[in-house]
């Protein structure tokens, strides 16, 4: 019997050894933020303001280092994605399959769209981004399955892609001509083709529960960690 | 990649304020027992439909939640075996409650898992094994009941506090409807703290967390079900060992710990039962003199489990050791070894599981067994 145990353990370890690797990105520093369970982040065009959404359905306006300046009065159920386009901030409410629009001046909600998706309640829209190559909004479901939906300005779906390179997707951002997707469970950043969403490169990050991704005005990567309520600051991604 | 296969998820309906999720879980296995010499009854060599669960899980606004989850396989089995002792790990009705989350303390009313014991609170759907440890699967203490649970989290959900009051009859309350003749309730409290971040109730570290994470918890429960003169507890309510509900005072306490880091994880848990039967002639005293037993019976034990998740191999390997003593007035103890292997076809949504049991030491007087080893292999699917 002992021999059987030994053989089983040996076979398991051999199987474990085959590991696909991606280069590791190391963060330079991190900051704790006073936003409960931050689930996504997005800079405005100037890079001077950082918008943060939280799992408890609140939109916060912060400094680039994450200090809270003000918060929106409107509360949703479970905000998981945020994007800034022009004078508006767009926020995805995962459970209710809604996208809210807030004006930047007053942080007041002025419009809501319903984008149907019948998957698991906590596996809905986890990421919201604006693809400047296709000039379309992008909503991505978290997992089981990961679906990338491209939508027009009225949030009507115009195209759909399956993404199978990760266990989940927790954030997305357009930067320098590429779409960058973030996986919480795999702790990876994927650089994707902006029209096909095929993976061009990927990097591993050592951050617990990464849920939000953004690039600051100098093109440096910033990751929001939900459980630890921190922002992690990286350098620019190697091209 | 664990999630590379396309998969159907749960289904959700929403009307802008109310979201309702429909989900389910199906599992089946083949069981083979290696009997002791001379034992001829091989009825446990069989296929079994273990789970056929359907669940409704809803949220209304930010402040209300509800859940109903039923296991059709268990209901069918219970109907066939009416009058038999209920299997506490497969009680049929899994959850039926409403919860208000609009106050600093969450209030849950209804029937659900009790906030007691890390090993009991872990989700079976995400276990490598086909069965919980004997100490924690509901024969020493009930795992579900009807009542009120208050929950409060603090320090970024690293500290969780639970307190509740329940009927004390556990899973049997569903079939019994009424309380026992004592009319008394059971009180349960639990506190756990995790570091450096909140720690979910999972066995294996399939996320391969990049920082070491730990959690420690303590819990206790008390009830006094001493029966009024001429009254007795409902039949079959004591469970497999007659320990779940007793005619008398019952105090149980335990502590647990969990660790995970880069695919390695471990759990430890200990449980102690202090029973004070109200009748001097209680079976629990096993005919010992009052001077010897002093009116008190102790029971309990501990279990330890280590797990390793190898993501490239889509595999989790677990080893579990259990040691328990059913009654301190009777010499003997049981030691069990469990080895589990799970092949994750699509995370824990679709899993092939192998569970090997070995009885290392048997309590021949209190728990004589007809078998020495057992193998259970099967598949589960969550939708």
Coordinates of C-alpha atoms in Angstrom, one line a residue:
Chain A
X1 CA 0.0 0.0 0.0
X2 CA 2.9 2.4 0.9
X3 CA 4.3 1.8 -2.6
X4 CA 1.0 2.8 -4.2
X5 CA 0.8 6.0 -2.1
X6 CA 4.4 6.8 -3.2
X7 CA 3.6 6.2 -6.9
X8 CA 0.5 8.3 -6.8
X9 CA 2.3 11.2 -5.1
X10 CA 5.2 11.0 -7.6
X11 CA 2.8 11.0 -10.6
X12 CA 1.0 14.0 -9.1
X13 CA 4.3 16.0 -8.7
X14 CA 5.4 15.2 -12.2
X15 CA 2.1 16.4 -13.6
X16 CA 2.4 19.6 -11.5
X17 CA 5.8 20.4 -13.0
X18 CA 4.4 21.4 -16.4
X19 CA 3.8 25.0 -15.8
X20 CA 3.0 27.6 -18.4
X21 CA 4.8 30.8 -17.3
X22 CA 4.3 34.5 -18.1
X23 CA 6.9 37.2 -17.2
X24 CA 6.4 38.6 -13.8
X25 CA 5.6 42.3 -13.4
X26 CA 6.7 43.7 -10.0
X27 CA 4.9 46.6 -8.4
X28 CA 6.8 49.6 -7.3
X29 CA 4.7 50.6 -4.3
X30 CA 1.1 50.4 -3.1
X31 CA -1.3 52.6 -1.2
X32 CA -4.3 51.7 0.9
X33 CA -7.5 53.5 -0.1
X34 CA -10.6 54.4 1.9
X35 CA -12.9 52.8 -0.6
X36 CA -14.5 49.6 0.6
X37 CA -13.9 46.7 -1.8
X38 CA -12.7 48.7 -4.8
X39 CA -13.7 46.8 -7.9
X40 CA -12.5 49.0 -10.8
X41 CA -10.6 52.2 -11.5
X42 CA -10.4 54.7 -14.4
X43 CA -8.4 57.9 -14.9
X44 CA -9.9 60.9 -16.6
X45 CA -8.3 62.2 -19.8
X46 CA -5.9 64.5 -17.9
X47 CA -4.8 61.7 -15.5
X48 CA -5.4 64.1 -12.6
X49 CA -8.6 62.4 -11.4
X50 CA -9.1 58.7 -10.6
X51 CA -12.6 57.3 -10.4
X52 CA -13.1 54.2 -8.3
X53 CA -16.2 52.0 -7.9
X54 CA -16.9 49.6 -5.1
X55 CA -18.8 46.4 -4.6
X56 CA -21.3 48.2 -2.5
X57 CA -22.5 50.2 -5.5
X58 CA -20.9 53.6 -4.9
X59 CA -18.8 55.8 -7.3
X60 CA -15.9 57.7 -5.8
X61 CA -13.8 60.5 -7.2
X62 CA -10.2 60.3 -6.0
X63 CA -6.8 61.8 -6.5
X64 CA -4.4 59.8 -8.7
X65 CA -3.0 58.3 -5.4
X66 CA -6.4 57.2 -4.3
X67 CA -7.4 59.9 -1.7
X68 CA -11.2 60.2 -1.8
X69 CA -12.4 63.7 -2.9
X70 CA -16.1 63.1 -3.1
X71 CA -18.7 60.4 -3.8
X72 CA -21.8 60.1 -5.9
X73 CA -25.1 60.3 -4.1
X74 CA -26.7 57.6 -6.2
X75 CA -26.1 54.1 -5.0
X76 CA -26.4 51.0 -7.1
X77 CA -26.2 47.3 -6.1
X78 CA -22.8 46.0 -7.1
X79 CA -20.5 48.3 -9.2
X80 CA -17.8 46.4 -11.0
X81 CA -16.7 48.5 -14.0
X82 CA -16.0 52.1 -14.6
X83 CA -14.9 54.2 -17.6
X84 CA -14.5 57.8 -18.4
X85 CA -15.5 59.1 -21.8
X86 CA -15.6 62.9 -22.4
X87 CA -17.7 64.6 -19.7
X88 CA -19.2 61.4 -18.4
X89 CA -18.4 58.5 -16.2
X90 CA -19.9 55.2 -17.1
X91 CA -20.4 52.5 -14.4
X92 CA -21.4 48.9 -14.8
X93 CA -23.7 47.3 -12.1
X94 CA -23.0 43.6 -12.3
X95 CA -26.0 42.1 -10.6
X96 CA -28.6 44.2 -12.3
X97 CA -27.0 44.2 -15.8
X98 CA -27.1 48.0 -15.9
X99 CA -24.8 50.7 -17.1
X100 CA -25.2 54.1 -15.4
X101 CA -23.9 57.4 -16.7
X102 CA -22.8 60.1 -14.3
X103 CA -21.9 63.7 -15.3
X104 CA -18.4 64.5 -14.1
X105 CA -19.1 67.9 -12.8
X106 CA -21.7 66.9 -10.2
X107 CA -21.3 63.1 -10.1
X108 CA -25.0 63.0 -10.8
X109 CA -26.5 60.0 -12.5
X110 CA -28.4 61.1 -15.6
X111 CA -29.0 57.9 -17.6
X112 CA -29.3 54.2 -17.2
X113 CA -29.2 51.4 -19.8
X114 CA -30.2 47.8 -19.3
X115 CA -27.9 45.3 -21.1
X116 CA -29.4 41.8 -20.7
X117 CA -27.3 38.9 -19.7
X118 CA -28.7 35.7 -18.2
X119 CA -25.5 34.2 -16.7
X120 CA -24.8 33.9 -12.9
X121 CA -25.7 36.9 -10.9
X122 CA -22.1 37.4 -9.7
X123 CA -20.7 36.4 -13.0
X124 CA -22.1 39.3 -15.0
X125 CA -20.5 42.5 -16.2
X126 CA -17.2 42.7 -14.3
X127 CA -15.4 45.1 -16.7
X128 CA -16.4 48.2 -18.7
X129 CA -14.0 50.0 -21.1
X130 CA -14.1 52.1 -24.2
X131 CA -12.2 50.7 -27.2
X132 CA -10.9 53.8 -29.1
X133 CA -9.9 51.7 -32.1
X134 CA -13.4 50.5 -32.7
X135 CA -15.1 53.5 -31.0
X136 CA -17.3 51.1 -29.1
X137 CA -17.9 50.4 -25.4
X138 CA -16.8 47.0 -24.2
X139 CA -18.6 45.0 -21.4
X140 CA -17.0 41.7 -20.3
X141 CA -18.7 39.0 -18.2
X142 CA -16.6 37.7 -15.4
X143 CA -16.6 33.9 -16.0
X144 CA -18.6 30.8 -17.0
X145 CA -18.2 31.9 -19.8
X146 CA -16.2 35.0 -20.4
X147 CA -18.0 37.0 -23.1
X148 CA -16.7 40.3 -24.6
X149 CA -19.6 42.4 -25.8
X150 CA -19.0 45.4 -28.0
X151 CA -21.7 48.0 -27.8
X152 CA -22.5 51.3 -29.5
X153 CA -23.1 54.6 -27.7
X154 CA -26.7 53.5 -26.8
X155 CA -25.3 50.3 -25.3
X156 CA -26.8 48.1 -28.0
X157 CA -24.6 45.1 -28.6
X158 CA -23.0 45.1 -32.0
X159 CA -20.5 42.3 -31.7
X160 CA -19.6 39.5 -29.3
X161 CA -16.4 37.5 -28.7
X162 CA -15.5 34.5 -26.5
X163 CA -12.4 34.8 -24.4
X164 CA -10.9 31.5 -23.2
X165 CA -7.3 32.4 -22.2
X166 CA -8.2 33.0 -18.5
X167 CA -10.4 31.6 -15.8
X168 CA -12.0 35.0 -15.3
X169 CA -11.7 38.6 -16.3
X170 CA -12.0 41.3 -13.6
X171 CA -11.0 44.4 -15.4
X172 CA -10.4 45.9 -18.9
X173 CA -8.8 49.1 -20.2
X174 CA -7.8 50.6 -23.6
X175 CA -4.3 52.0 -23.7
X176 CA -1.9 52.9 -26.5
X177 CA -3.8 51.1 -29.2
X178 CA -4.4 47.8 -27.3
X179 CA -7.0 46.4 -25.0
X180 CA -5.6 45.2 -21.7
X181 CA -7.6 42.6 -19.8
X182 CA -7.0 41.7 -16.1
X183 CA -7.7 38.3 -14.6
X184 CA -8.3 38.1 -10.8
X185 CA -8.1 34.3 -10.5
X186 CA -5.1 33.9 -12.7
X187 CA -3.5 37.2 -11.6
X188 CA -2.5 38.1 -15.1
X189 CA -2.6 41.1 -17.4
X190 CA -3.3 40.3 -21.1
X191 CA -2.4 42.7 -23.9
X192 CA -5.0 42.0 -26.6
X193 CA -5.6 43.0 -30.2
X194 CA -8.2 45.8 -30.2
X195 CA -10.3 44.4 -32.9
X196 CA -10.1 40.6 -32.3
X197 CA -9.2 40.5 -28.6
X198 CA -6.6 37.8 -29.3
X199 CA -3.9 37.7 -26.7
X200 CA -0.6 39.3 -27.9
X201 CA 1.3 39.2 -24.6
X202 CA 0.6 38.4 -21.0
X203 CA 2.2 39.2 -17.7
X204 CA 1.9 37.7 -14.2
X205 CA 1.3 40.1 -11.3
X206 CA 1.7 39.2 -7.6
X207 CA -1.3 41.0 -6.3
X208 CA -4.1 39.4 -4.2
X209 CA -7.6 39.7 -5.7
X210 CA -6.8 42.3 -8.5
X211 CA -10.1 43.7 -9.8
X212 CA -9.4 47.1 -11.5
X213 CA -6.9 48.2 -14.1
X214 CA -5.9 51.6 -15.4
X215 CA -3.0 53.5 -16.8
X216 CA -1.9 56.9 -15.4
X217 CA -1.0 60.0 -17.4
X218 CA 2.6 58.6 -17.9
X219 CA 1.4 55.3 -19.1
X220 CA 2.2 53.4 -15.8
X221 CA 0.0 50.5 -14.8
X222 CA -2.2 50.8 -11.7
X223 CA -4.1 47.9 -10.3
X224 CA -6.8 48.0 -7.7
X225 CA -7.0 45.1 -5.2
X226 CA -10.5 44.4 -3.8
X227 CA -9.9 42.4 -0.6
X228 CA -6.9 44.4 0.6
X229 CA -8.4 47.8 -0.5
X230 CA -5.2 48.9 -2.1
X231 CA -3.8 50.5 -5.3
X232 CA -0.7 48.9 -6.7
X233 CA 1.6 51.1 -8.8
X234 CA 3.7 49.5 -11.5
X235 CA 6.0 50.9 -14.2
X236 CA 5.1 51.1 -17.9
X237 CA 4.4 47.8 -19.5
X238 CA 7.2 46.6 -21.8
X239 CA 6.1 46.7 -25.5
Chain B
X1 CA -6.1 26.4 -17.8
X2 CA -8.9 25.5 -15.5
X3 CA -11.5 27.7 -17.1
X4 CA -10.7 26.9 -20.7
X5 CA -13.7 24.8 -21.5
X6 CA -16.9 26.7 -22.3
X7 CA -19.4 26.3 -19.5
X8 CA -23.0 27.1 -18.8
X9 CA -23.3 29.3 -15.7
X10 CA -26.3 29.8 -13.4
X11 CA -29.1 31.8 -14.9
X12 CA -30.2 35.1 -13.6
X13 CA -33.4 37.2 -14.2
X14 CA -33.5 40.8 -13.2
X15 CA -36.0 43.6 -13.3
X16 CA -33.7 46.5 -12.4
X17 CA -34.1 46.1 -8.6
X18 CA -34.7 42.4 -8.0
X19 CA -32.3 39.8 -9.3
X20 CA -33.2 36.1 -9.1
X21 CA -30.6 33.4 -9.8
X22 CA -31.4 29.8 -10.7
X23 CA -28.7 27.3 -10.0
X24 CA -28.2 23.6 -9.5
X25 CA -25.8 20.8 -8.6
X26 CA -25.7 17.2 -9.6
X27 CA -23.4 14.5 -8.4
X28 CA -23.2 10.7 -8.6
X29 CA -20.6 8.2 -7.6
X30 CA -19.7 4.5 -7.4
X31 CA -18.8 3.2 -4.0
X32 CA -16.8 0.1 -3.2
X33 CA -16.2 -1.3 0.3
X34 CA -13.5 -3.7 1.3
X35 CA -15.2 -5.8 3.9
X36 CA -13.6 -7.6 6.8
X37 CA -13.1 -11.3 6.5
X38 CA -16.4 -13.2 7.1
X39 CA -18.6 -10.2 6.1
X40 CA -20.8 -11.1 3.2
X41 CA -23.2 -8.2 2.8
X42 CA -22.0 -6.1 -0.1
X43 CA -24.9 -3.8 -0.3
X44 CA -22.7 -0.7 -0.2
X45 CA -21.0 -1.6 -3.5
X46 CA -23.3 0.6 -5.5
X47 CA -23.9 3.6 -7.7
X48 CA -25.6 6.5 -5.9
X49 CA -27.1 9.8 -7.0
X50 CA -25.8 11.9 -4.2
X51 CA -27.1 15.3 -5.2
X52 CA -29.8 16.7 -7.5
X53 CA -30.0 20.2 -6.1
X54 CA -32.0 23.2 -7.4
X55 CA -31.6 26.6 -5.9
X56 CA -33.2 30.0 -6.1
X57 CA -31.1 32.8 -4.8
X58 CA -32.4 36.4 -4.9
X59 CA -31.5 39.9 -4.0
X60 CA -34.0 42.8 -3.7
X61 CA -32.2 46.2 -3.8
X62 CA -29.2 46.3 -1.5
X63 CA -30.9 45.3 1.6
X64 CA -32.8 42.1 1.2
X65 CA -31.7 38.6 0.1
X66 CA -33.3 35.2 0.1
X67 CA -32.4 31.7 -0.8
X68 CA -34.2 28.4 -1.2
X69 CA -32.2 25.3 -2.1
X70 CA -33.6 21.8 -2.2
X71 CA -31.9 18.4 -2.9
X72 CA -34.4 16.3 -4.9
X73 CA -32.2 13.2 -4.5
X74 CA -32.3 13.4 -0.7
X75 CA -36.0 14.1 -0.6
X76 CA -36.7 11.0 -2.7
X77 CA -34.4 8.9 -0.5
X78 CA -35.9 10.3 2.7
X79 CA -39.4 9.5 1.4
X80 CA -38.3 5.9 0.7
X81 CA -36.8 5.5 4.2
X82 CA -39.3 7.3 6.4
X83 CA -38.7 6.4 10.0
X84 CA -35.0 6.0 9.5
X85 CA -32.3 8.3 11.0
X86 CA -31.8 11.3 8.8
X87 CA -28.4 11.8 7.1
X88 CA -27.4 15.2 8.4
X89 CA -25.1 15.8 5.5
X90 CA -27.9 15.2 3.0
X91 CA -31.0 16.5 4.6
X92 CA -33.1 17.3 1.5
X93 CA -33.9 20.9 2.3
X94 CA -30.6 22.7 2.2
X95 CA -31.6 26.4 2.7
X96 CA -34.7 28.4 3.0
X97 CA -34.2 31.9 4.5
X98 CA -34.6 35.6 4.1
X99 CA -31.8 38.0 5.1
X100 CA -31.8 41.8 5.8
X101 CA -28.5 43.5 5.2
X102 CA -29.5 47.1 5.6
X103 CA -28.2 47.4 9.2
X104 CA -24.7 47.1 10.7
X105 CA -25.7 43.6 11.7
X106 CA -27.0 41.3 9.0
X107 CA -30.2 39.4 10.1
X108 CA -31.0 36.1 8.7
X109 CA -34.3 34.3 9.5
X110 CA -35.2 30.8 8.4
X111 CA -33.4 27.5 7.8
X112 CA -29.8 27.3 6.7
X113 CA -26.3 26.0 7.7
X114 CA -25.4 27.0 11.2
X115 CA -22.4 29.3 11.9
X116 CA -20.6 26.5 13.7
X117 CA -17.4 24.6 12.6
X118 CA -15.2 25.6 9.8
X119 CA -15.4 22.0 8.3
X120 CA -19.2 22.2 8.3
X121 CA -19.4 25.7 6.8
X122 CA -17.1 24.7 3.9
X123 CA -19.1 24.2 0.7
X124 CA -19.3 20.5 -0.4
X125 CA -19.4 21.7 -4.0
X126 CA -15.8 22.8 -3.6
X127 CA -14.5 19.8 -1.6
X128 CA -12.1 17.3 -2.9
X129 CA -13.8 14.6 -0.8
X130 CA -17.1 12.8 -1.3
X131 CA -17.8 13.1 2.4
X132 CA -16.9 15.5 5.2
X133 CA -14.9 14.2 8.1
X134 CA -17.0 12.0 10.5
X135 CA -16.5 14.5 13.3
X136 CA -18.0 17.4 11.3
X137 CA -20.6 15.8 9.0
X138 CA -23.4 16.2 11.5
X139 CA -23.4 13.1 13.7
X140 CA -21.7 15.0 16.6
X141 CA -23.7 18.2 16.1
X142 CA -26.4 19.4 13.8
X143 CA -25.3 21.4 10.8
X144 CA -28.6 23.1 9.8
X145 CA -31.5 24.4 11.8
X146 CA -34.3 27.0 11.8
X147 CA -33.7 30.2 13.7
X148 CA -32.2 33.7 13.6
X149 CA -28.6 34.4 12.8
X150 CA -26.9 37.7 13.3
X151 CA -23.7 38.4 11.4
X152 CA -21.3 41.3 11.7
X153 CA -18.0 41.8 9.8
X154 CA -15.3 44.3 10.5
X155 CA -11.7 45.2 9.6
X156 CA -12.3 44.7 5.9
X157 CA -14.2 41.5 6.5
X158 CA -11.2 39.9 8.2
X159 CA -13.1 39.6 11.4
X160 CA -16.5 37.9 11.3
X161 CA -18.8 37.5 14.3
X162 CA -21.9 35.2 14.3
X163 CA -24.6 34.7 17.0
X164 CA -27.8 32.9 16.7
X165 CA -30.7 31.1 18.4
X166 CA -32.3 28.0 16.9
X167 CA -34.7 25.2 17.7
X168 CA -31.9 22.9 18.7
X169 CA -33.4 20.0 16.8
X170 CA -31.2 20.6 13.8
X171 CA -32.2 19.1 10.4
X172 CA -34.9 17.0 12.2
X173 CA -37.0 20.1 12.7
X174 CA -38.2 20.0 9.1
X175 CA -39.8 16.6 9.6
X176 CA -40.8 17.3 13.3
X177 CA -42.3 20.8 12.9
X178 CA -42.7 21.2 16.7
X179 CA -39.9 21.6 19.1
X180 CA -39.2 18.8 21.6
X181 CA -41.3 18.8 24.9
X182 CA -38.7 20.9 26.7
X183 CA -39.5 23.8 24.4
X184 CA -36.0 25.2 24.9
X185 CA -33.8 26.6 22.2
X186 CA -30.1 26.3 21.2
X187 CA -27.6 29.2 21.3
X188 CA -24.6 29.4 19.0
X189 CA -21.7 31.9 18.7
X190 CA -18.7 32.0 16.4
X191 CA -15.8 34.4 15.8
X192 CA -13.1 34.1 13.2
X193 CA -10.3 36.4 12.2
X194 CA -8.2 36.2 9.0
X195 CA -5.0 37.9 7.9
X196 CA -3.8 39.6 5.7
X197 CA -7.2 39.7 3.9
X198 CA -10.6 38.1 4.2
X199 CA -10.5 34.3 3.8
X200 CA -13.4 32.5 2.2
X201 CA -14.5 29.1 3.4
X202 CA -12.6 26.9 0.9
X203 CA -10.4 23.8 1.2
X204 CA -8.1 24.0 -1.7
X205 CA -6.1 27.0 -2.9
X206 CA -7.1 26.9 -6.5
X207 CA -6.3 30.6 -6.8
X208 CA -2.8 30.0 -5.7
X209 CA -2.7 33.1 -3.5
X210 CA 0.6 35.1 -3.7
X211 CA 0.7 35.9 0.0
X212 CA 0.4 33.5 2.9
X213 CA -3.2 33.7 4.3
X214 CA -4.4 32.4 7.7
X215 CA -7.7 32.3 9.5
X216 CA -8.5 31.1 13.0
X217 CA -11.9 30.6 14.5
X218 CA -13.6 29.6 17.8
X219 CA -17.2 28.6 18.3
X220 CA -19.5 27.3 21.0
X221 CA -23.1 26.1 21.3
X222 CA -25.4 25.4 24.3
X223 CA -28.8 23.9 24.8
X224 CA -30.7 22.3 27.7
X225 CA -33.2 19.8 26.4
X226 CA -33.9 18.2 29.7
X227 CA -37.3 16.6 29.2
X228 CA -40.3 17.4 31.5
X229 CA -41.6 14.5 33.6
X230 CA -43.2 11.9 31.5
X231 CA -42.0 13.4 28.2
X232 CA -39.3 12.2 25.9
X233 CA -37.4 13.4 22.9
X234 CA -38.8 12.6 19.4
X235 CA -37.5 9.3 18.1
X236 CA -34.3 9.1 15.9
X237 CA -33.4 12.7 16.8
X238 CA -30.1 11.8 18.5
X239 CA -28.5 10.8 15.2
X240 CA -26.0 8.0 14.4
X241 CA -24.3 8.2 17.8
X242 CA -27.1 9.6 20.0
X243 CA -25.1 12.8 20.5
X244 CA -26.8 15.4 18.3
X245 CA -29.7 16.0 20.7
X246 CA -29.8 14.6 24.3
X247 CA -32.2 14.6 27.2
X248 CA -30.2 17.1 29.3
X249 CA -27.7 19.9 28.9
X250 CA -25.4 19.9 25.9
X251 CA -22.4 22.2 25.6
X252 CA -20.1 22.0 22.6
X253 CA -17.1 24.1 21.7
X254 CA -14.4 24.0 19.1
X255 CA -11.6 25.8 17.4
X256 CA -10.3 25.8 13.9
X257 CA -7.6 27.2 11.7
X258 CA -6.9 27.4 8.0
X259 CA -3.9 28.3 5.9
X260 CA -3.2 28.8 2.2
X261 CA -0.3 29.9 0.0
X262 CA 0.6 29.2 -3.6
X263 CA -1.5 26.1 -4.0
X264 CA -0.8 24.6 -0.6
X265 CA -3.5 24.8 2.0
X266 CA -4.3 23.1 5.3
X267 CA -7.2 23.0 7.7
X268 CA -7.3 21.9 11.4
X269 CA -10.3 21.6 13.6
X270 CA -11.1 20.3 17.1
X271 CA -14.4 19.7 18.7
X272 CA -15.4 18.9 22.3
X273 CA -18.9 17.9 23.5
X274 CA -19.7 18.1 27.2
X275 CA -23.0 16.3 27.9
X276 CA -25.0 16.3 31.1
X277 CA -27.8 13.8 30.7
X278 CA -30.7 14.6 33.0
X279 CA -31.4 10.9 33.7
X280 CA -29.0 8.9 35.8
X281 CA -29.9 5.9 33.8
X282 CA -29.1 7.5 30.4
X283 CA -27.5 5.2 27.8
X284 CA -24.7 7.7 27.4
X285 CA -23.4 6.7 30.9
X286 CA -22.9 3.1 29.7
X287 CA -23.8 1.7 33.1
X288 CA -20.9 3.4 34.9
X289 CA -21.3 4.5 38.5
X290 CA -22.3 8.0 39.2
X291 CA -19.0 8.4 41.2
X292 CA -17.1 7.5 38.0
X293 CA -19.1 9.5 35.5
X294 CA -20.0 12.4 37.8
X295 CA -23.0 13.1 35.6
X296 CA -20.9 14.2 32.7
X297 CA -20.0 12.5 29.3
X298 CA -17.4 14.0 27.1
X299 CA -17.0 13.3 23.4
X300 CA -15.1 14.9 20.5
X301 CA -11.9 14.8 18.5
X302 CA -9.9 16.5 15.9
X303 CA -9.1 16.4 12.2
X304 CA -6.3 17.8 10.1
X305 CA -6.2 18.1 6.3
X306 CA -3.6 19.2 3.8
X307 CA -4.2 20.0 0.2
X308 CA -2.2 20.9 -2.9
X309 CA -3.6 22.3 -6.1
X310 CA -1.5 21.8 -9.2
X311 CA -3.1 24.1 -11.7
X312 CA -1.2 22.9 -14.8
X313 CA -2.5 19.4 -14.0
X314 CA -6.0 20.7 -13.2
X315 CA -5.7 18.6 -10.0
X316 CA -6.1 18.9 -6.3
X317 CA -4.7 16.2 -3.9
X318 CA -5.8 16.1 -0.3
X319 CA -5.0 14.0 2.7
X320 CA -7.2 14.1 5.8
X321 CA -6.6 12.5 9.2
X322 CA -9.4 12.1 11.8
X323 CA -9.2 11.1 15.4
X324 CA -12.3 11.0 17.6
X325 CA -13.7 9.5 20.8
X326 CA -17.4 8.9 21.0
X327 CA -17.6 8.6 24.8
X328 CA -14.9 9.2 27.4
X329 CA -16.6 6.6 29.7
X330 CA -15.8 3.8 27.3
X331 CA -12.2 3.1 26.3
X332 CA -11.5 3.3 22.6
X333 CA -11.1 5.8 19.8
X334 CA -11.4 5.9 16.0
X335 CA -8.7 7.0 13.6
X336 CA -9.5 7.4 9.9
X337 CA -7.3 8.4 6.9
X338 CA -8.8 9.9 3.8
X339 CA -7.0 10.6 0.5
X340 CA -8.8 12.6 -2.1
X341 CA -8.0 13.5 -5.7
X342 CA -10.0 15.9 -7.8
X343 CA -9.6 16.4 -11.5
X344 CA -11.0 19.9 -12.3
X345 CA -12.5 19.7 -15.8
X346 CA -13.8 23.2 -15.4
X347 CA -12.8 24.5 -12.0
X348 CA -15.2 23.1 -9.4
X349 CA -18.1 23.4 -11.8
X350 CA -17.3 20.0 -13.4
X351 CA -15.1 17.7 -11.3
X352 CA -14.1 14.0 -11.2
X353 CA -13.4 13.0 -7.6
X354 CA -11.8 10.0 -6.1
X355 CA -12.0 9.5 -2.3
X356 CA -10.2 6.7 -0.6
X357 CA -11.1 5.9 3.1
X358 CA -9.1 3.8 5.5
X359 CA -10.0 2.9 9.0
X360 CA -6.7 3.0 10.9
X361 CA -8.0 2.3 14.3
X362 CA -11.5 1.2 15.2
X363 CA -13.6 1.8 18.3
X364 CA -14.7 -1.8 18.5
X365 CA -17.2 -1.3 21.3
X366 CA -19.0 1.9 20.2
X367 CA -18.5 1.9 16.5
X368 CA -17.8 -1.6 15.2
X369 CA -17.4 -1.6 11.4
X370 CA -17.8 -4.3 8.9
X371 CA -15.2 -2.8 6.5
X372 CA -11.6 -1.7 6.5
X373 CA -11.3 0.5 3.4
X374 CA -13.6 2.2 0.9
X375 CA -13.2 3.8 -2.5
X376 CA -15.7 6.3 -3.9
X377 CA -15.3 7.7 -7.4
X378 CA -17.7 9.9 -9.3
X379 CA -18.4 13.2 -10.9
X380 CA -20.2 16.4 -9.9
X381 CA -21.5 19.3 -12.0
X382 CA -22.7 22.7 -11.0
X383 CA -25.0 24.7 -13.2

